[in-house]
Short mmCIF file of C-alpha atoms in Angstrom, two decimals:
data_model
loop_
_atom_site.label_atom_id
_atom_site.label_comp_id
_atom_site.label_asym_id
_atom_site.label_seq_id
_atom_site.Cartn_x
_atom_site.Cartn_y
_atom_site.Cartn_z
CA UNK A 21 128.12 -116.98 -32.07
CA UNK A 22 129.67 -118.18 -35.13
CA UNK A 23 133.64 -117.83 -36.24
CA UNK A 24 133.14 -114.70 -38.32
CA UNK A 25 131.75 -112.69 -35.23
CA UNK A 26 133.82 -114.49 -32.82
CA UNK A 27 136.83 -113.08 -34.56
CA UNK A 28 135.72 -109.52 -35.28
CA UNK A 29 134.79 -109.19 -31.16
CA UNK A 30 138.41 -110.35 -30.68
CA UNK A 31 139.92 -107.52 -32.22
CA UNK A 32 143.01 -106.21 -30.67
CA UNK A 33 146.09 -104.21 -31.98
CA UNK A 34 148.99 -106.08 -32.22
CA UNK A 35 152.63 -103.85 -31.76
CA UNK A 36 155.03 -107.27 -31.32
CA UNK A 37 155.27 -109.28 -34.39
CA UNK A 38 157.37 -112.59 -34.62
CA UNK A 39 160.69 -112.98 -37.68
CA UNK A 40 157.97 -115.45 -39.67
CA UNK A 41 156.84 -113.56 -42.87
CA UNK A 42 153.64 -113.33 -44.40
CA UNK A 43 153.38 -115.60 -47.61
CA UNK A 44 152.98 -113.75 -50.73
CA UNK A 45 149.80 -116.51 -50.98
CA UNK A 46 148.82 -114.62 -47.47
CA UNK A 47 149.42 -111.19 -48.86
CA UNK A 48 147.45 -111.82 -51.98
CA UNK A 49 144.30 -113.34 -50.13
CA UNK A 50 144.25 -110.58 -47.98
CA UNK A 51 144.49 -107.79 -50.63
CA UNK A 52 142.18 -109.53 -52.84
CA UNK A 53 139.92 -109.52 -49.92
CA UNK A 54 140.34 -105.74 -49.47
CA UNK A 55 139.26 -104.92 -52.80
CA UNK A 56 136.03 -106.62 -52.31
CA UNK A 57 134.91 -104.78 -49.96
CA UNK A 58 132.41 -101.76 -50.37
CA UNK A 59 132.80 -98.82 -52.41
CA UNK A 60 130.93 -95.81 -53.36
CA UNK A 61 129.30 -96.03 -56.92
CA UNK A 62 132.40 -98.52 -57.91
CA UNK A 63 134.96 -95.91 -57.60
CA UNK A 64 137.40 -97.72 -55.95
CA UNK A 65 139.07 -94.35 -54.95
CA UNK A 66 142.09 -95.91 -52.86
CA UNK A 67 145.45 -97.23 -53.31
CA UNK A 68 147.57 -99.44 -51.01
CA UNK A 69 151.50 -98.95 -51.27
CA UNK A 70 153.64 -101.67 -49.79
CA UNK A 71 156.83 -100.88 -48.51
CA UNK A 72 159.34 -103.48 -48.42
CA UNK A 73 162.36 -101.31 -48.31
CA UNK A 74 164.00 -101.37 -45.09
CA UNK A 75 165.40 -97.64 -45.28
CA UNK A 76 162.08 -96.19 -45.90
CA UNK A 77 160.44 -98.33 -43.52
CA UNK A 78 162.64 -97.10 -40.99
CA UNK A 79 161.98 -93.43 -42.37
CA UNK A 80 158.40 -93.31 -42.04
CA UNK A 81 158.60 -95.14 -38.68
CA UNK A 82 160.35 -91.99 -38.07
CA UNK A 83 157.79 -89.61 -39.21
CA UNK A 84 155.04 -91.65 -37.49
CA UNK A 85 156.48 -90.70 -34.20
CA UNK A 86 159.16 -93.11 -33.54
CA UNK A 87 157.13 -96.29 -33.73
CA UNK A 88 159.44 -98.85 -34.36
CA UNK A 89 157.23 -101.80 -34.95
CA UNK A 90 156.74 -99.84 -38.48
CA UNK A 91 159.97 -100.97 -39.62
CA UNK A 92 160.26 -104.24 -37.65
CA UNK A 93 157.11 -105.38 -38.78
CA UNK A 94 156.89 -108.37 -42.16
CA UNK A 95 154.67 -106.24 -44.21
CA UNK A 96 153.96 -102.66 -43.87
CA UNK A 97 150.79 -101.31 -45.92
CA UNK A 98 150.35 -97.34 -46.12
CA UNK A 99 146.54 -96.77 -47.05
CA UNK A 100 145.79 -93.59 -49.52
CA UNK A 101 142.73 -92.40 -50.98
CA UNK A 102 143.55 -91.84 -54.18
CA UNK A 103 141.26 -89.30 -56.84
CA UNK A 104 143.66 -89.31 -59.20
CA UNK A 105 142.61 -92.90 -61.41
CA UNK A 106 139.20 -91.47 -60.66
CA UNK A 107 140.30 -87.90 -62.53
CA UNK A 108 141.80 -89.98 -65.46
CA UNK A 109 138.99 -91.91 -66.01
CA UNK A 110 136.34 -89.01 -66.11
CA UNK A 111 139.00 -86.62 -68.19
CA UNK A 112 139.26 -89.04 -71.17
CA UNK A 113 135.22 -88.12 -71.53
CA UNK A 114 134.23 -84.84 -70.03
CA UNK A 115 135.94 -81.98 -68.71
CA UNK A 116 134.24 -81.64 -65.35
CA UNK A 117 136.63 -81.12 -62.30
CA UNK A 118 136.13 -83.60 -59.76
CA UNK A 119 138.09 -81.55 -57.22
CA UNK A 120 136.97 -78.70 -54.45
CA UNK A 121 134.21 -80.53 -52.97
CA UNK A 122 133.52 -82.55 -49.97
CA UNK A 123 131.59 -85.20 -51.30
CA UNK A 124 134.43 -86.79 -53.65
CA UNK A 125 137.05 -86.34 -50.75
CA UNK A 126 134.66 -88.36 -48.41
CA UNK A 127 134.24 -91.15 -51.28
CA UNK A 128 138.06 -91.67 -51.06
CA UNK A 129 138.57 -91.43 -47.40
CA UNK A 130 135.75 -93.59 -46.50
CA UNK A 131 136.82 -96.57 -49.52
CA UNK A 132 140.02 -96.87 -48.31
CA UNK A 133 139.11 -97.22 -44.84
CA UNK A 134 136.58 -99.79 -46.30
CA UNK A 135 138.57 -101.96 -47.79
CA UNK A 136 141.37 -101.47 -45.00
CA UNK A 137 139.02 -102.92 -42.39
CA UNK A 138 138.63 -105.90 -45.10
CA UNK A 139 141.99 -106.46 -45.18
CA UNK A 140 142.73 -106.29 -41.25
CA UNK A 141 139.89 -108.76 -40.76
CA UNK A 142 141.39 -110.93 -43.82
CA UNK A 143 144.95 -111.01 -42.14
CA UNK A 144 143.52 -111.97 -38.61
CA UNK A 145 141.34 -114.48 -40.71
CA UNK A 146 144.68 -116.28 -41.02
CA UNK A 147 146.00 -115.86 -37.59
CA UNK A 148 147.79 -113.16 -38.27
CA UNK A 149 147.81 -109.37 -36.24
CA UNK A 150 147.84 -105.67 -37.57
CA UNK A 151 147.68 -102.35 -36.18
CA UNK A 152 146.58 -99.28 -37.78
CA UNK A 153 149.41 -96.04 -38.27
CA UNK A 154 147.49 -93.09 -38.12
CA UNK A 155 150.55 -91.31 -37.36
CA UNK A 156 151.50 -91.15 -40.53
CA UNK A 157 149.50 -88.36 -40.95
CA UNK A 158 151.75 -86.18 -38.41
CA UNK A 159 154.28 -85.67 -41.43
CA UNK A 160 151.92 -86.09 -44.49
CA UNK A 161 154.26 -83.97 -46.72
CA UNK A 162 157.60 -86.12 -45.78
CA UNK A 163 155.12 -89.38 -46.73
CA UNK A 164 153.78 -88.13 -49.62
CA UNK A 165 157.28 -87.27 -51.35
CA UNK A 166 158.76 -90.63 -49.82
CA UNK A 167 156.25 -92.35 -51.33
CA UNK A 168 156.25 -90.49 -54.82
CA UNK A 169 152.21 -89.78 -54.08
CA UNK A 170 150.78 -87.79 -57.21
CA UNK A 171 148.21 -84.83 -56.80
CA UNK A 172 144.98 -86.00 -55.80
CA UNK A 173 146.00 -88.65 -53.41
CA UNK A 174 147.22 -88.77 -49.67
CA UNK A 175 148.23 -91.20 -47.17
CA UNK A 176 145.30 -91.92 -44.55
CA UNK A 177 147.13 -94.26 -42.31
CA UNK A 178 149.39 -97.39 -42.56
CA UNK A 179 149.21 -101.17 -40.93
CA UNK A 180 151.53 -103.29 -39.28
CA UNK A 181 150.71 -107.08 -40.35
CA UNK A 182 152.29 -110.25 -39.18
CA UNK A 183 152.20 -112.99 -36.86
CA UNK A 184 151.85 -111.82 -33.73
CA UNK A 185 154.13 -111.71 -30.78
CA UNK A 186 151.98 -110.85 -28.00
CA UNK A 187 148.95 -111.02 -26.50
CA UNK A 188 147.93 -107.96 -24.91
CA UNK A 189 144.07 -107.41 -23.09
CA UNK A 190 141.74 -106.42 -25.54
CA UNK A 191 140.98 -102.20 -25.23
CA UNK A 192 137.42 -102.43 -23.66
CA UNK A 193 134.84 -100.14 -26.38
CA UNK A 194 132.16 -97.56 -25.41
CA UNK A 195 128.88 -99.43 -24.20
CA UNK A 196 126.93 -99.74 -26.68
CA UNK A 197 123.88 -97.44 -25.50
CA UNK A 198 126.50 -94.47 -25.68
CA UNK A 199 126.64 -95.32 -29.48
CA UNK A 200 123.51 -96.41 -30.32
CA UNK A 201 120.43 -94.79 -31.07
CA UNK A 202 116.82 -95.67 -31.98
CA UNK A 203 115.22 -93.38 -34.20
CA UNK A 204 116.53 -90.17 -32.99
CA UNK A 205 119.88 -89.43 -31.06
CA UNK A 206 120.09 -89.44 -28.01
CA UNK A 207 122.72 -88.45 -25.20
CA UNK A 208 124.02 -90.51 -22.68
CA UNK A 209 126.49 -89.29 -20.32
CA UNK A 210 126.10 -91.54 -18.15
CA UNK A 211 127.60 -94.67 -20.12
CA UNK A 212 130.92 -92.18 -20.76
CA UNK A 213 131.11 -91.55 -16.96
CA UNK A 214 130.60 -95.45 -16.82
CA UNK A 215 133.22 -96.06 -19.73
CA UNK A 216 135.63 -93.81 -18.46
CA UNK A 217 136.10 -95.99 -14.80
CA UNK A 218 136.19 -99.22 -17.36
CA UNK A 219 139.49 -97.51 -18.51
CA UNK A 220 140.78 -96.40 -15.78
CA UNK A 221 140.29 -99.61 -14.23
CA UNK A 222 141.43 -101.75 -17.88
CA UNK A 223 144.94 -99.24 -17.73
CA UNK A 224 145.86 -99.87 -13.81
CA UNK A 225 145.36 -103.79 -15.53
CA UNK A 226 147.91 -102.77 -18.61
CA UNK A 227 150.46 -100.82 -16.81
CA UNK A 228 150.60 -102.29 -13.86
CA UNK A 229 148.70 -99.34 -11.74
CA UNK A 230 151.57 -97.01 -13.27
CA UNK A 231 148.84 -94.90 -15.49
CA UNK A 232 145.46 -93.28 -13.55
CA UNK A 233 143.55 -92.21 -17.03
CA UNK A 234 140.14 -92.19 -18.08
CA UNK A 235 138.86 -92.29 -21.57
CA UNK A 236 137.44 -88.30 -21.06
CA UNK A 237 140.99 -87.69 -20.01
CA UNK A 238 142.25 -89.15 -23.17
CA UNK A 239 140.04 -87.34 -25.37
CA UNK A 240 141.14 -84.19 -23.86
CA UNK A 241 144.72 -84.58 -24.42
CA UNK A 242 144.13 -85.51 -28.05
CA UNK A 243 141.84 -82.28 -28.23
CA UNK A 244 144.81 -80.10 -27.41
CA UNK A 245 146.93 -81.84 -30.44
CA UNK A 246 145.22 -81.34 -33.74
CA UNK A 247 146.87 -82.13 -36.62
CA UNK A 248 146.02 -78.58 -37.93
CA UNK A 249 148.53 -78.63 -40.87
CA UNK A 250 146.13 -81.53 -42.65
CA UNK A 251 144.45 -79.12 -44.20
CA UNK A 252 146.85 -77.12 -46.18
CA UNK A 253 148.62 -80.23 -47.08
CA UNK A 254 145.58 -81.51 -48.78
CA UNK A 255 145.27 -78.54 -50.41
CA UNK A 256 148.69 -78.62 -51.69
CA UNK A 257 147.65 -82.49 -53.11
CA UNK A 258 145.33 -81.02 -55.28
CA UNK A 259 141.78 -81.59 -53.04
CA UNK A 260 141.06 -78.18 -52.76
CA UNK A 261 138.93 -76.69 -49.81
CA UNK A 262 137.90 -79.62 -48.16
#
């Protein structure tokens, strides 16, 4: 196994963070790094805001349910697929809308989660921990206008980066037979019923036998809290039916 995989199978979100900041040399190497990573006929449909300000960190730990390590964190990145540089660019030469279709609003969704993933594995590259905010999208609205986001682009999540302060077990995954498939898919029950006493068994670890969940369980609780309201808030950033 060499370093690169070692460190990608040693994933784990990190919530404590130490007072040390990350280096603007840090910071740099690990944007740079984000932008190389993969994107859909060079689009580059994403944009990365950092917030440094302390009152709107605080603000959109707020809207992301109260999760304080948002604005205790050193650097705070909120994630955005972005259409709007895209528009711009294909305006000053034809008059085609690039809006009201799926395929665009994938490109942008998928290439900032592309180069976010670069990023995360660029910061733990340099010993360094993140987690991913997807509860930023609760309150997309109240992040969009604290954030002065445009038409045509909307926050997808943010990430907590700096040097870690904790070491917590690493979240056991889904065997890999329950996600992999040869040729045709396949389904396999029986490595969820398997996966969900790995949970139960990895959360009695965590909390100290105060939490009897499974992974099914999980999923079923997050079933019964859709963020419905994504969908007319995209529409009201310009993305039309999506």
């Amino acid at each position: 196994m060499n370093e690169i995989i070692q460190l990608l199978q040693n994933h784990r979100s990190i919530r404590k963070f130490t007072d040390q900041p990350v280096t603007d040399e840090q910071l740099k190497n690990i944007l740079v790094s984000a932008q190389a990573a993969s994107t859909s006929s060079n689009m580059q449909a994403y944009s990365v805001i950092h917030v440094t300000d302390s009152e709107l960190k605080g603000q959109l730990a707020a809207f992301a349910g109260n999760q304080n390590y948002v604005s205790e964190c050193p650097v705070f990145l909120v994630w955005c697929a972005d259409l709007q540089r895209y528009s711009q660019a294909s305006h000053r030469h034809v008059d085609t809308p690039i809006t009201g279709n799926a395929e665009n609003f994938i490109i942008a969704t998928v290439d900032a989660a592309l180069a976010a993933q670069n990023a995360a594995i660029a910061a733990e590259s340099l010993g360094l921990g993140v987690v991913y905010i997807g509860g930023l999208r609760n309150k997309p609205a109240e992040v969009a206008q604290l954030l002065g986001l445009p038409q045509l682009v909307y926050p997808i999540f943010g990430m907590c980066i700096g040097t870690p302060d904790q070491e917590p077990l690493q979240r056991p995954r889904l065997p890999l037979e329950a996600v992999y498939h040869e040729n045709r898919y396949t389904d396999n029950e029986e490595a969820v019923r398997q996966y969900d006493e790995t949970i139960r068994d990895y959360m009695h670890v965590r909390t100290g036998g105060k939490v009897d969940t499974t992974w099914s369980k999980e999923m079923a609780g997050k079933a019964q809290r859709p963020r419905e309201h994504m969908k007319a808030f995209l529409n009201s950033q310009g993305f039309g039916e999506v």
